[in-house]
Every structure is written in structure tokens, then in C-alpha cells.
Coordinates of C-alpha atoms in Angstrom, one line a residue:
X29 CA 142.9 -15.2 203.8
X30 CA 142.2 -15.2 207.4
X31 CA 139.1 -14.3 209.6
X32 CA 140.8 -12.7 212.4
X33 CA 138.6 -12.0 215.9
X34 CA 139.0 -8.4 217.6
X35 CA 141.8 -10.3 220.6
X36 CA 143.8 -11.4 217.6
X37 CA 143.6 -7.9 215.9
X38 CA 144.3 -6.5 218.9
X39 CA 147.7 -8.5 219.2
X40 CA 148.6 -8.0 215.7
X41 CA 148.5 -4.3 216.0
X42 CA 150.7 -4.6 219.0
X43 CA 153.7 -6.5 217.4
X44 CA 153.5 -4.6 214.4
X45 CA 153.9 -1.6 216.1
X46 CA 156.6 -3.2 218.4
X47 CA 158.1 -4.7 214.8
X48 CA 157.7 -2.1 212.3
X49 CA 159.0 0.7 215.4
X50 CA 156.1 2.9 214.7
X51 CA 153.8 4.2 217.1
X52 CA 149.8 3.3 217.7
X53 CA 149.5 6.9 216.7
X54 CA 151.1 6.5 213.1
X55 CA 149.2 3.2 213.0
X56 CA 145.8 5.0 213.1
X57 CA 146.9 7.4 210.6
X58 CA 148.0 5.1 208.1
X59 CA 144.8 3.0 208.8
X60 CA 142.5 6.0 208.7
X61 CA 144.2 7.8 205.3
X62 CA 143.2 4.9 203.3
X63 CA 139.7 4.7 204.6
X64 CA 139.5 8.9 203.4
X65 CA 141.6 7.7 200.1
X66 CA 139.0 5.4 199.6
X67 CA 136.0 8.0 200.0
X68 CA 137.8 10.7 198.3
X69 CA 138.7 8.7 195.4
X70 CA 134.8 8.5 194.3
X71 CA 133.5 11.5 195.7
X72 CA 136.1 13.8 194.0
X73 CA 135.2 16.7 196.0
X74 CA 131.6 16.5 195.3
X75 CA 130.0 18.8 197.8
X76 CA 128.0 16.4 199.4
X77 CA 127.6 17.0 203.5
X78 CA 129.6 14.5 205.3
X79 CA 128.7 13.4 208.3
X80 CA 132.0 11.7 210.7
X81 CA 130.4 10.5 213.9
X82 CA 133.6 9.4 216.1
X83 CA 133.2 7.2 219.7
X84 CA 135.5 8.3 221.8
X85 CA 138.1 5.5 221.8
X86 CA 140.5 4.2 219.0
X87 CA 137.6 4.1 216.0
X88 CA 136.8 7.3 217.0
X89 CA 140.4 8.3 216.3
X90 CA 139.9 7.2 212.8
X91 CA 137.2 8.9 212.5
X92 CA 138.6 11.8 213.5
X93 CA 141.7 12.0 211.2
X94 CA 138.7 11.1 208.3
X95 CA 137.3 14.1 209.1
X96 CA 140.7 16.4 209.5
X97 CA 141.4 15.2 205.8
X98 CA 138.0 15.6 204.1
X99 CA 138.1 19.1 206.4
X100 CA 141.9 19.8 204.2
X101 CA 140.6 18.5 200.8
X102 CA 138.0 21.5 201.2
X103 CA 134.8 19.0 201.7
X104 CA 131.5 19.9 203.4
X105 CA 132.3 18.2 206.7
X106 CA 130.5 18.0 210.0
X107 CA 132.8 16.1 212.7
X108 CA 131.0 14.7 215.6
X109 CA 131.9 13.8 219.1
X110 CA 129.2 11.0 220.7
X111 CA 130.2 11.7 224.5
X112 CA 129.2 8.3 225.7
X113 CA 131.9 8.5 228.5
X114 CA 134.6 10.4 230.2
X115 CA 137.2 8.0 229.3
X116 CA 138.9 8.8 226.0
X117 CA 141.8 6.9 224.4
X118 CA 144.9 8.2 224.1
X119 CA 145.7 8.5 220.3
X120 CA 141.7 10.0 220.1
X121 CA 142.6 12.3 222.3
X122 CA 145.9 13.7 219.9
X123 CA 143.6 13.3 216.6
X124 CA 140.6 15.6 218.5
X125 CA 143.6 18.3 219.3
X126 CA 144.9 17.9 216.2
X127 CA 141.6 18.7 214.1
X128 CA 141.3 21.7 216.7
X129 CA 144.2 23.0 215.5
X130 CA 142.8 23.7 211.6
X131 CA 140.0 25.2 213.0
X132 CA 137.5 22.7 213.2
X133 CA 135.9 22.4 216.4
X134 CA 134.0 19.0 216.6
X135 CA 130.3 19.2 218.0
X136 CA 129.7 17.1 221.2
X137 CA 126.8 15.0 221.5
X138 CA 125.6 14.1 224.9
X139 CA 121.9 14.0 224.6
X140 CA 119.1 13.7 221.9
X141 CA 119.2 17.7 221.9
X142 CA 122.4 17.7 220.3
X143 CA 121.6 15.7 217.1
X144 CA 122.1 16.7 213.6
X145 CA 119.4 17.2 211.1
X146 CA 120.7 14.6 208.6
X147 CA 119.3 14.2 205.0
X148 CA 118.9 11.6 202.8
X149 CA 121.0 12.8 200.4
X150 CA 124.0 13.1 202.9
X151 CA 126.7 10.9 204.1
X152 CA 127.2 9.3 207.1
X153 CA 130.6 7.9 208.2
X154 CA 130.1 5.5 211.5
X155 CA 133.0 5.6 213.9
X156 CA 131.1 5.4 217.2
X157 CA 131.8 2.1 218.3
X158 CA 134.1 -0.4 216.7
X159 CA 135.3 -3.9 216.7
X160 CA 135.7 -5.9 219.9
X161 CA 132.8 -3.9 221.5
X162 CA 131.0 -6.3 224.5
X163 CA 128.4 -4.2 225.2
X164 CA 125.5 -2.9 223.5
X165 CA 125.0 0.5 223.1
X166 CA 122.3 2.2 225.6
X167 CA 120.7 6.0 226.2
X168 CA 121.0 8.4 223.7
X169 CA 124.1 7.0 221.7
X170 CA 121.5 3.8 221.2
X171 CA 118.9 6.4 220.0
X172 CA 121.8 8.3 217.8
X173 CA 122.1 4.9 215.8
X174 CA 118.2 4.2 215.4
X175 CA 118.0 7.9 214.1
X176 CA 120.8 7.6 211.2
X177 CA 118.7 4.5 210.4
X178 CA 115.7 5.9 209.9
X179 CA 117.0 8.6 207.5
X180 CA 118.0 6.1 205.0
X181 CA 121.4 7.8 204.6
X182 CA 124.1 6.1 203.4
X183 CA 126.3 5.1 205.5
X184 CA 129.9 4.2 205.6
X185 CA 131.3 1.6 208.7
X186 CA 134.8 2.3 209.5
X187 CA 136.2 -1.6 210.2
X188 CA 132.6 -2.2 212.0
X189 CA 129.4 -0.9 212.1
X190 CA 128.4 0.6 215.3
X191 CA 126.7 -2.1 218.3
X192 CA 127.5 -5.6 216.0
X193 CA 129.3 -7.7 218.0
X194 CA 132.6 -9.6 216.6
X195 CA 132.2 -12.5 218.3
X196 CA 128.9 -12.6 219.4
X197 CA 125.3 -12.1 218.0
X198 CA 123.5 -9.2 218.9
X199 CA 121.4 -8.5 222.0
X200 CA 120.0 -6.0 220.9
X201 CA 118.4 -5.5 217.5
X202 CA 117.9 -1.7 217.3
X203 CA 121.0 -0.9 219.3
X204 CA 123.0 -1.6 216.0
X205 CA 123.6 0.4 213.1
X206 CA 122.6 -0.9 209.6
X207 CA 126.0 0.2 207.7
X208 CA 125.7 0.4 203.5
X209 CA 129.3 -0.1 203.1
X210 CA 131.9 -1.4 205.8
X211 CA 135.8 -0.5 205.2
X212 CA 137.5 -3.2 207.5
X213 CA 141.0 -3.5 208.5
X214 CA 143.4 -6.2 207.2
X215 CA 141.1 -9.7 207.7
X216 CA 136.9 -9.6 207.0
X217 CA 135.5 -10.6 210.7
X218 CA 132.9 -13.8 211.3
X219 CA 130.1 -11.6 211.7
X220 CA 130.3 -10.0 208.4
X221 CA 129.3 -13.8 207.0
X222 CA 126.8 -14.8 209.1
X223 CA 123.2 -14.9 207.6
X224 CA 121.5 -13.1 211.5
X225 CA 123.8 -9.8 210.5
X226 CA 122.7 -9.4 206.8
X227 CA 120.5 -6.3 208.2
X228 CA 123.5 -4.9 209.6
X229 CA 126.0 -5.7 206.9
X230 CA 125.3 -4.8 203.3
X231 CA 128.9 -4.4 201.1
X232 CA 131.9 -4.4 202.4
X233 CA 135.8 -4.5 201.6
X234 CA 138.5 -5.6 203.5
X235 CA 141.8 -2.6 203.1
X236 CA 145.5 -4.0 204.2
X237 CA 147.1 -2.0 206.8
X238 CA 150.2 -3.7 206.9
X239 CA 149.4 -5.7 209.9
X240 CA 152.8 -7.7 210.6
X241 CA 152.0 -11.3 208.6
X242 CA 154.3 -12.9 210.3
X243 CA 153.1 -12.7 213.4
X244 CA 149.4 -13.2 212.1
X245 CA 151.1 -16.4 211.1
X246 CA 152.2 -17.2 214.2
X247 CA 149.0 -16.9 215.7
X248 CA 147.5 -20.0 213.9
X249 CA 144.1 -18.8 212.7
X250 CA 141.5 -21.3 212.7
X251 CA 139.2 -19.2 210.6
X252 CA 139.7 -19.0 206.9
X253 CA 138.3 -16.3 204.5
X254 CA 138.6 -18.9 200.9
X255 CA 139.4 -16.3 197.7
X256 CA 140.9 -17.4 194.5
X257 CA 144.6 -16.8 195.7
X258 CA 144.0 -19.9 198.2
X259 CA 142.2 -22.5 196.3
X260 CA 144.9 -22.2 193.2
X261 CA 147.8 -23.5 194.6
X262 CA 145.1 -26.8 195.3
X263 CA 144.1 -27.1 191.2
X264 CA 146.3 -30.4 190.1
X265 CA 147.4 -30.6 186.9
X266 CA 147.1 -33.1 184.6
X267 CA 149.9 -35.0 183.1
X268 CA 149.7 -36.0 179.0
X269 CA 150.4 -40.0 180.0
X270 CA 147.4 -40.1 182.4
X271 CA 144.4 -42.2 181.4
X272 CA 140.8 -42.4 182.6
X273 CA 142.1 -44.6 185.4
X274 CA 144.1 -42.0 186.9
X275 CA 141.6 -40.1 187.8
X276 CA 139.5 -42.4 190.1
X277 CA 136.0 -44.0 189.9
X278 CA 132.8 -42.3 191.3
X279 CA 129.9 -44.3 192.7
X280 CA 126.5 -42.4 192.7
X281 CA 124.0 -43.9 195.1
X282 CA 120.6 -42.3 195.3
X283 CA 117.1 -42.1 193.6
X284 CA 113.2 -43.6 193.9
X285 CA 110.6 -42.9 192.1
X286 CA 109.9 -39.4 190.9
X287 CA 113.4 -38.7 192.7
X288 CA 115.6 -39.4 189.9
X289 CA 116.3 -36.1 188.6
X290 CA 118.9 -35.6 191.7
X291 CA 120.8 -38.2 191.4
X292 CA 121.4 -37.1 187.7
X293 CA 122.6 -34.3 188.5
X294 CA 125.0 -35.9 191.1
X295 CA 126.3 -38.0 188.4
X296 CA 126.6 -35.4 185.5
X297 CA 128.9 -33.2 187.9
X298 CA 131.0 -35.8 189.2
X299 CA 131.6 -36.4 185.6
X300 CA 131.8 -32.4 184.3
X301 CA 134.9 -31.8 187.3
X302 CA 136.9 -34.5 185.7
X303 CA 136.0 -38.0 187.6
X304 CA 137.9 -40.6 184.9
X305 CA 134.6 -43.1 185.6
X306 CA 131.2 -42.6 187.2
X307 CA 128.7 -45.1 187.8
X308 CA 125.4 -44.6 189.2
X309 CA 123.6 -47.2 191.5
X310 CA 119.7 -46.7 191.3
X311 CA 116.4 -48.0 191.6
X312 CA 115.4 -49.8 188.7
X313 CA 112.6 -46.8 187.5
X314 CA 115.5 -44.7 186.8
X315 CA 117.6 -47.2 184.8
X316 CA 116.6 -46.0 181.3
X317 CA 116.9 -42.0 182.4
X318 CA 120.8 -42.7 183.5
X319 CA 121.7 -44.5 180.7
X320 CA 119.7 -41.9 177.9
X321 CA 120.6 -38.4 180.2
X322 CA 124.3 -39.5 180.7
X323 CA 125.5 -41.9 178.2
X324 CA 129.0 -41.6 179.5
X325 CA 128.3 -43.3 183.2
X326 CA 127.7 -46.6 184.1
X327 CA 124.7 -47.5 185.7
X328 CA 123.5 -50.3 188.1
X329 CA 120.5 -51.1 189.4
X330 CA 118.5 -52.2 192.9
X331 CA 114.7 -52.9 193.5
X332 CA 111.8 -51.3 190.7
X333 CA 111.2 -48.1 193.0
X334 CA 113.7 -47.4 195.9
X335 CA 117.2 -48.2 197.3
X336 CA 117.0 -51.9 199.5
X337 CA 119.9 -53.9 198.7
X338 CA 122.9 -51.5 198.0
X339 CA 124.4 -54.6 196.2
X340 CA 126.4 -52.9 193.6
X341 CA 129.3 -54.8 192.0
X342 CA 131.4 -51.6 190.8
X343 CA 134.6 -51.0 192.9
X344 CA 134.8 -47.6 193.5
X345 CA 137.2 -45.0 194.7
X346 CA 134.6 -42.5 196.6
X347 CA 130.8 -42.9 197.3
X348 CA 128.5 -39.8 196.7
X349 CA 124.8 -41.3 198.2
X350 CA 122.3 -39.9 199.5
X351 CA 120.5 -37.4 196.3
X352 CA 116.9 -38.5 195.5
X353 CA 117.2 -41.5 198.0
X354 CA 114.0 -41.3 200.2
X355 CA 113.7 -42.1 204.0
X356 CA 111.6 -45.2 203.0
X357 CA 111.6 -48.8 205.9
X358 CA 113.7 -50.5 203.6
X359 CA 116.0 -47.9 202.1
X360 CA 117.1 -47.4 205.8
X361 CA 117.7 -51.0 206.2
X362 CA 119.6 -51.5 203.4
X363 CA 121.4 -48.0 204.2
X364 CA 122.2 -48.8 208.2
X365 CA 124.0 -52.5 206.5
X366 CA 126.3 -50.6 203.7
X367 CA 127.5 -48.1 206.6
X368 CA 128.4 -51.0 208.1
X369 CA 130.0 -52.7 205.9
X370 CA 131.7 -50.0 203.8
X371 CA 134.9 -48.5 204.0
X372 CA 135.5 -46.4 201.0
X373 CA 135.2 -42.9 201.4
X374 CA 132.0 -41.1 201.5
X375 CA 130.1 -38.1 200.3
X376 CA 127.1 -37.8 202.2
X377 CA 123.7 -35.5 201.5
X378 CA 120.3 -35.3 201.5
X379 CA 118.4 -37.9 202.6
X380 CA 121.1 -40.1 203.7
X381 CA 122.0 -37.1 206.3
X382 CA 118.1 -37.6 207.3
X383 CA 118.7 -41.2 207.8
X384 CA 121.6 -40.9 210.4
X385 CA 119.8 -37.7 211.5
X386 CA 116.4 -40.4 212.8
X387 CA 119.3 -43.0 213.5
X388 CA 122.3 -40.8 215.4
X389 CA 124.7 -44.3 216.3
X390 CA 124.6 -44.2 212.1
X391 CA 127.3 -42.2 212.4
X392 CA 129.9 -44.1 214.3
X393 CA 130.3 -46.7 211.0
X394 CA 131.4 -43.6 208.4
X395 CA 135.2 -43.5 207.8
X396 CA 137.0 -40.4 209.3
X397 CA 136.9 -37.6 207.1
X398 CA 134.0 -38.5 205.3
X399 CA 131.8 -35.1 204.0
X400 CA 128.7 -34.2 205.3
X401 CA 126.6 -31.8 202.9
X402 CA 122.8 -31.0 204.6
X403 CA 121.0 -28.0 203.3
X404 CA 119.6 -26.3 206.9
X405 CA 116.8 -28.0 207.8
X406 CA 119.4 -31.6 207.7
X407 CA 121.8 -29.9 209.6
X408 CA 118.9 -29.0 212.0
X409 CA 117.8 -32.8 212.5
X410 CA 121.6 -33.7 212.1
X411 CA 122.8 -31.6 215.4
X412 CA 119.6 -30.6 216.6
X413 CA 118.2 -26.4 217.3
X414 CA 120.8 -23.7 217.9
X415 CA 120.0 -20.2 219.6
X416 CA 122.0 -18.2 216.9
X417 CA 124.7 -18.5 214.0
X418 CA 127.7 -18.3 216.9
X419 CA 125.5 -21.3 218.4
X420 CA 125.3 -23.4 215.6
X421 CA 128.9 -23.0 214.3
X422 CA 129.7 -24.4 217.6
X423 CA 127.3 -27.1 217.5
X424 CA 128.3 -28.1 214.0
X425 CA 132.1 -27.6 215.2
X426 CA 131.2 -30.0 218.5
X427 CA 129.7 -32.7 216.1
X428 CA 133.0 -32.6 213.3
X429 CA 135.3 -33.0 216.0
X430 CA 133.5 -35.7 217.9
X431 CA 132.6 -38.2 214.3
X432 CA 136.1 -37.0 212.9
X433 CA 133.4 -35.6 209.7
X434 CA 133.9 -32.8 207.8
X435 CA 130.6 -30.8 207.5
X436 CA 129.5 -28.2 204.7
X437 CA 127.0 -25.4 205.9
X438 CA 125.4 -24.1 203.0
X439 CA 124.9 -20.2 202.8
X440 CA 124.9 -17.1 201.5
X441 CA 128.4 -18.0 202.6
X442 CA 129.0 -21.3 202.8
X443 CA 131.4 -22.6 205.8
X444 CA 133.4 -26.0 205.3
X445 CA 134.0 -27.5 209.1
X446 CA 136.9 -29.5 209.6
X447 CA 137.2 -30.0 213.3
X448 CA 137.9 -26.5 214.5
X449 CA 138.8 -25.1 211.9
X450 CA 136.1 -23.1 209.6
X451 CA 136.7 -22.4 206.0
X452 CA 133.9 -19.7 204.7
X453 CA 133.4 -19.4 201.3
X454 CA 133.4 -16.0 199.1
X455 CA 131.7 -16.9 196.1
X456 CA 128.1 -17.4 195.0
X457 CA 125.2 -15.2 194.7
X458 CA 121.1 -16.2 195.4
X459 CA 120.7 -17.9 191.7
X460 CA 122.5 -21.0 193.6
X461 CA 119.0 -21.2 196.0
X462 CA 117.1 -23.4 193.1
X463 CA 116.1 -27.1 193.4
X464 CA 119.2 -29.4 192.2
X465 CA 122.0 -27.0 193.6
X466 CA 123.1 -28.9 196.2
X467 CA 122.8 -32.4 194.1
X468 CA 125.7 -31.0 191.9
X469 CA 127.7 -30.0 194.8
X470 CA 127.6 -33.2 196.2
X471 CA 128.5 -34.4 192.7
X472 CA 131.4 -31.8 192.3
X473 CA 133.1 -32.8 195.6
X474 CA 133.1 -36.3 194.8
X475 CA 134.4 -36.1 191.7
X476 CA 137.1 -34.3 193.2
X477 CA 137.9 -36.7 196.0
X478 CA 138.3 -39.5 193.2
X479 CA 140.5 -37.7 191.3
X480 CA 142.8 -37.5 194.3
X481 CA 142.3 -34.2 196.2
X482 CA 141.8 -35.0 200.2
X483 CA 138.4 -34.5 201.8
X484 CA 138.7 -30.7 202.8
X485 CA 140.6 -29.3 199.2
X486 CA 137.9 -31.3 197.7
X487 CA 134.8 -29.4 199.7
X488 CA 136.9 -26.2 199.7
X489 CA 137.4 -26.4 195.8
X490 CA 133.7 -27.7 195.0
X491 CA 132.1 -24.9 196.5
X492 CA 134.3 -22.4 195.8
X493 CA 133.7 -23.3 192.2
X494 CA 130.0 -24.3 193.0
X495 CA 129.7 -20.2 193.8
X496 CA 131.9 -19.0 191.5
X497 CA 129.7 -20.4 188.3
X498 CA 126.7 -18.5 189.9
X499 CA 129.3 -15.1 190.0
X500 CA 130.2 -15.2 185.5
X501 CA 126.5 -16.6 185.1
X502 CA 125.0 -13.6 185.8
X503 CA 127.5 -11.6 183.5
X504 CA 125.0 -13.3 180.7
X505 CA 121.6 -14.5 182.4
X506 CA 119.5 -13.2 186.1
X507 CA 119.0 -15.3 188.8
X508 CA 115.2 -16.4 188.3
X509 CA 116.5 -18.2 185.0
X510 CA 119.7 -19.9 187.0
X511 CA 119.0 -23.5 187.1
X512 CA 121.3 -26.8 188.6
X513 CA 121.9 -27.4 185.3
X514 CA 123.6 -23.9 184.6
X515 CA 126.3 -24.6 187.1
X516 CA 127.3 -27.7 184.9
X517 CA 127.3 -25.1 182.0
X518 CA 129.7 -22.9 183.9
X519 CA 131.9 -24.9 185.3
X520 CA 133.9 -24.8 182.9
X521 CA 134.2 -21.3 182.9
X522 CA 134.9 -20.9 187.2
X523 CA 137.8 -23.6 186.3
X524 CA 138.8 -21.4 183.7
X525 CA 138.6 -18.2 185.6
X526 CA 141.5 -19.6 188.7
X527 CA 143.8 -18.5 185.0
X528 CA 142.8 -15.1 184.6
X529 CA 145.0 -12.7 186.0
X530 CA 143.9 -10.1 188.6
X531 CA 144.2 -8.3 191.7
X532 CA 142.8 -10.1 195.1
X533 CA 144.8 -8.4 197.2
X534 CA 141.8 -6.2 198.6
X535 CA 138.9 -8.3 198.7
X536 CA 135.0 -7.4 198.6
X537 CA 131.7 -8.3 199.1

């Protein structure tokens, strides 16, 4: 699914219009029905007082023809005009005449005088200000917003909540209102999945106008929304006549002393997504806890407490390093000669990241394409301080396209970089944030990559199904009791799940 920003919306509701030979007019109707379909279809004509706050421009139009039906389904309905300007669209101007007409006279708001008392118990629907807004919001309509927060309503976001910016981070903090549910139109938008909105953003659902997708197509999106439907057609079958050898060999390099629990998980997941043979290279201290823990890997050794001499012996078909391995003198030594020297593909994480991080020319000797996996703080050292989320997406975007790497920004929703092009992630909950969890990611993608999927299906898959164990775990256990070792259990399950058969044509979170 795409992430579409407000210019590209924008266009698409021009050509479909322009396609489809239907007005902007019938556009904003159809748009606007399903929002009330939506609402009416769990209130069931509850009286409950509804609250429809409309802008004065296109998202107040939906707001208005909201209202007009709640108003006709016999609903307890208060329609509101914030008069933040004397310009007024068009097709706001027909729904306002149009609600007239049944008798329903909108209130105008143009000062503090003219606010509502609103109760908890009410509704609020939010169609002030919409996508693609620029500026943020000032006089009373800012002091409108900060006063249907502070009633704790709930509140429902017609395809944005009021003073977020869609492709910018907010200015200002107060100006924007904290939505409980946001009904978007056709694509989710960037700044749903960024970590600084999560006070603005709580649910939300994405509801298909019919955009034309042909000429979303044509637009070549660079920002991808990753659901079940896209990372199916990636799962490769197997074949009855393959053997262990088809399926690649995994080298796990990591470990020291009291550090060996992560590079056992590394190795355990590259084995549990299919890898045909994994071997883990390790300090000498963890020799007997490979071999007991995971009897099915090989195991070979280096110095009695940390990594030095990266002499291994096995020929692999993809490296994971980097879990458990320390920042020690001679472990970055030995690690600055085997980038150097190597030129099979790599999976990079944890300390290894904080190795080229203290050493930036590290970088230069990975092959193209190799995967970068740092938990925030790495990715901190690794492209140094950004200002905001849009500011680190385009620091982390500068650094993938100038190394030709392939970084993974782990999150609430966790964003695979390739260049310019952004892949965010839609599964996972907070029982991933637990020691270890990243240690079997790193394992996951490389067992992928040896089995034959290229660099980016390999980090799109891995951490869609990385997420997705956390998502049927908690169908059985919480998230304090989640462990690393419970996404091994489950992964069989998330593989299992890409089968089941169900509707993702409307997607929420």
C-alpha cells in the first residue's frame, strides 16, 4: 500500500475526477458518506450529542455532509462553523446551503464567546483543518482545539486531525488536536507513523474512496505502507527435490564474554526462518553454550573472551555479525581487516554499527546493499543528531543513498530505507521492546538473504514477520511476559498466518 503526501492526494483527486467524469462535489459526498457509514454503523442511533466542527475549506465540506446525514438519520447533532477566514471553498460552500435547506442552521464560531459547552460523554468530529495544511493554527480556532482537548471527549479526525502537519512536524504543540480515532482517505499519511505525533494520533483506519489507481501508479510513490497483501507475493515456495544446500549457509559472527546470549539468538532465528546451514563464529567462552543451546549449527571459534582474528574457515552465503560483539581495541582491529577483506553479503547490527559509527571510512569496504539494523541510539552515532522524525528520515535517507546500504529504523513502526524509498512497517506491538528483539531480527533477515530473497524482501519480510509474532502472541500471553525467545515460538505461526484468508482491503491501526 502506498503512503501518499497531501500534493499527491491532491493530484489523484484531480484525475479521478477528470477520469471517472464526476465532479469534486460528488467526490466529497462519496468520501464523506462513508466516513458517517462508518459512525453510524456503531452508534446505531444512540442519542449521544454529536459534535461536527467544519473549517471552512474542502474538510470542512465533509464535515458538513457528516453532519446533514447524522441531522437525516434523526441524531442529536450540533454542526459547527470555525470562521477562521472569509475565503470558503467552493464545494463547502454548496454542502453549508445544502444543510440550510433541511433546517439546520450551523452555529458560527468566530471568537471564544461562541464555544460549545462540550461533555465528556459527547462526540466530537474534527473537520477544521485537514491534510496539506502549512500553517499552524492561531487565535481562537488554536484555543477551539486546546478546549476539545481538555474535555477528554472523544474525538473523531476526518482524514487528519486538526494543526498536524503531513509533511512536516509540528511547530506548535498545543495548536494541534489530539484525535482518538482518524478516518483517512485512500493511503495512511507519514505522519500517522512517526513516533513525535503519537500524542496526536491514537487509532486510525485508512477508507478507499476510489481514488483512480492507475494514476496513483503513475505517480511512482516512494513511500510504502507494508500489509500482508504486499509481502505474500515475496514468500518462495519450496520445491520437494530441494535439499539443505538450496537454501544457503548463514555465518553468525558476534559474542564476548557475558555477551553470548545475543548471538544465540542470532543463530536460532536464522535457523527457525529456514536457513539450510548456520554456523556461528565466536569467542571461545561461548563455544560449549552454541554447541548445547543449538545443536543444529556449526560453531567455530576465535580468542577465549572476544572477537580478534575473524579467521573462520566456513564459506558462507550471507554474514549476520555484529550481536554480543563488544567495541573492545582488538575486536575493532580484527573487524576494520574482515571489512576489508570480505565480500559476501552482510547483515550488520549492534555493535558492529558502533564500530563503523567511531570509525565512519568503515563504511566504504561493505558490499552494496548490505543491511544496516541499529536500535536508535546506533543510528544516532551512525548518522549523527536530527532535529525531528522528518529530519532523521532524511538523514538516514542521505546516508543509504550515499553507502548504497539499506538501513532498518526500528519503531513503533519500523521503516526499511532503500535509497529513497521508505518501506514502513504495520505490524508489531510494545512486547517487541525486550532485550534480545533485535538479535533475532538480525537473525531472521539473514536467514532470509541465504535462502535467496534480495536485501530489501529479506528486511521487508523479517520485520514484517518480526511484528507480526508480537500481534497472535498477545492473543495467548501480555506484553510484560513477551520475551526474544517468544518470537522464535511464533514464528511459525506469523508464516502461517500470510495463508489465512481475510480482508486487507481497509487497513487499521
Amino acid at each position: 500500500m502506498y503512503i501518499l503526501t497531501s500534493n499527491q492526494i491532491k493530484q489523484a483527486d484531480q484525475a479521478t475526477i477528470e477520469h471517472k467524469n464526476i465532479t469534486s462535489l460528488e467526490l466529497m459526498e462519496h468520501a464523506a458518506t462513508l466516513c458517517f457509514n462508518w459512525l453510524h454503523s456503531r452508534l446505531q442511533g444512540q442519542n449521544i450529542e454529536i459534535h461536527v466542527f467544519c473549517g471552512i475549506g474542502n474538510n470542512g465540506g465533509d464535515g458538513l455532509v457528516i453532519a446533514r446525514h447524522l441531522f437525516q438519520h434523526g441524531y442529536n447533532v450540533h454542526c459547527y462553523i470555525v470562521n477562521f477566514s472569509d475565503k470558503r471553498s467552493d464545494d463547502f460552500l454548496t454542502n453549508y446551503n445544502h444543510l440550510k435547506e433541511l433546517g439546520e442552521w450551523p452555529t458560527v464560531i468566530s471568537s471564544e464567546k461562541d464555544f460549545p459547552k462540550v461533555d465528556f460523554e459527547d462526540i466530537v468530529i474534527d473537520a477544521i483543518l485537514g491534510n496539506g495544511l502549512t500553517r499552524k493554527p492561531a487565535g481562537f480556532t488554536k484555543n477551539l482545539i486546546q478546549y476539545i482537548n481538555s474535555t477528554k471527549v472523544f474525538t473523531l479526525a476526518i482524514d487528519f486531525p486538526s494543526g498536524l502537519f503531513s509533511n512536516a512536524s509540528v511547530i506548535d504543540k498545543d495548536s494541534v488536536l489530539r484525535a482518538g480515532h482518524t478516518l483517512t482517505f485512500q493511503t495512511p499519511k507519514l505522519a500517522f507513523l512517526l513516533p513525535e505525533n503519537k500524542n496526536f494520533i491514537n487509532t486510525w483506519e485508512v477508507l478507499d474512496i476510489g481514488l483512480d489507481e492507475n494514476f496513483i501508479e503513475s505517480l511512482k510513490p516512494t513511500t510504502h505502507y507494508i500489509t500482508k497483501n504486499d509481502v505474500i507475493p515475496m514468500y518462495q515456495s519450496r520445491n520437494k527435490w530441494d535439499h539443505k544446500g538450496t537454501y544457503g549457509h548463514s555465518l553468525i559472527i558476534g559474542g564476548s564474554f557475558g555477551k553470548i546470549g545475543a548471538v544465540t539468538l542470532t543463530t536460532k532465528a536464522a535457523l527457525k526462518i529456514g536457513s539450510g546451514l548456520v554456523s556461528a563464529y565466536v569467542p571461545k567462552c561461548g563455544y560449549n553454550i552454541l554447541q548445547i543451546s543449538i545443536p543444529e549449527a556449526m560453531v567455530e571459534v576465535d580468542s577465549d573472551k572476544l572477537l580478534t582474528h575473524y579467521n573462520f574457515k566456513t564459506k558462507p552465503s550471507v554474514i549476520g555479525i555484529g550481536p554480543g560483539m563488544g567495541t573492545a581495541e582488538q575486536t575493532a582491529i580484527g573487524f576494520e581487516k574482515f571489512l576489508k577483506n570480505n565480500k559476501i553479503p552482510l547483515v550488520i547490527d549492534a555493535d558492529a554499527i558502533n564500530l563503523i559509527a567511531q570509525q565512519p571510512t568503515l563504511i566504504e569496504y561493505v558490499p552494496e546493499k548490505t543491511i544496516l539494523t541499529p536500535h536508535p541510539k546506533e543510528l544516532q552515532r551512525l548518522v549523527g543528531e536530527w532535529k525531528n522524525d522528518f529530519d532523521k528520515l532524511e538523514k538516514v535517507i542521505s546516508y543509504s543513498l550515499k553507502h548504497n546500504v539499506l538501513i532498518i529504523i526500528k519503531g513503533a513502526h519500523t521503516t526499511i530505507v532503500d535509497g529513497g524509498f521508505l518501506f514502513v512497517n504495520s505490524t508489531g506491538n510494545p512486547a517487541l521492546a525486550t532485550a534480545g528483539s533485535g538479535d533475532v531480527l538480525t537473525g531472521i533477515i539473514t536467514g532470509f538473504i541465504a535462502q535467496g530473497y534480495s536485501p530489501l524482501k529479506a528486511a521487508i519480510f523479517g520485520v514484517y514477520l518480526h511484528g507480526k509474532t508480537a500481534d497472535i502472541a498477545l492473543q495467548k500471553t501480555s506484553y510484560e511476559t513477551f520475551t526474544s525467545s517468544s518470537i522464535l515460538e511464533y514464528l511459525p505461526d506469523a508464516i502461517l498466518d500470510l495463508f489465512n484468508q481475510e480482508n486487507t482491503s481497509s487497513q487499521e491501526s
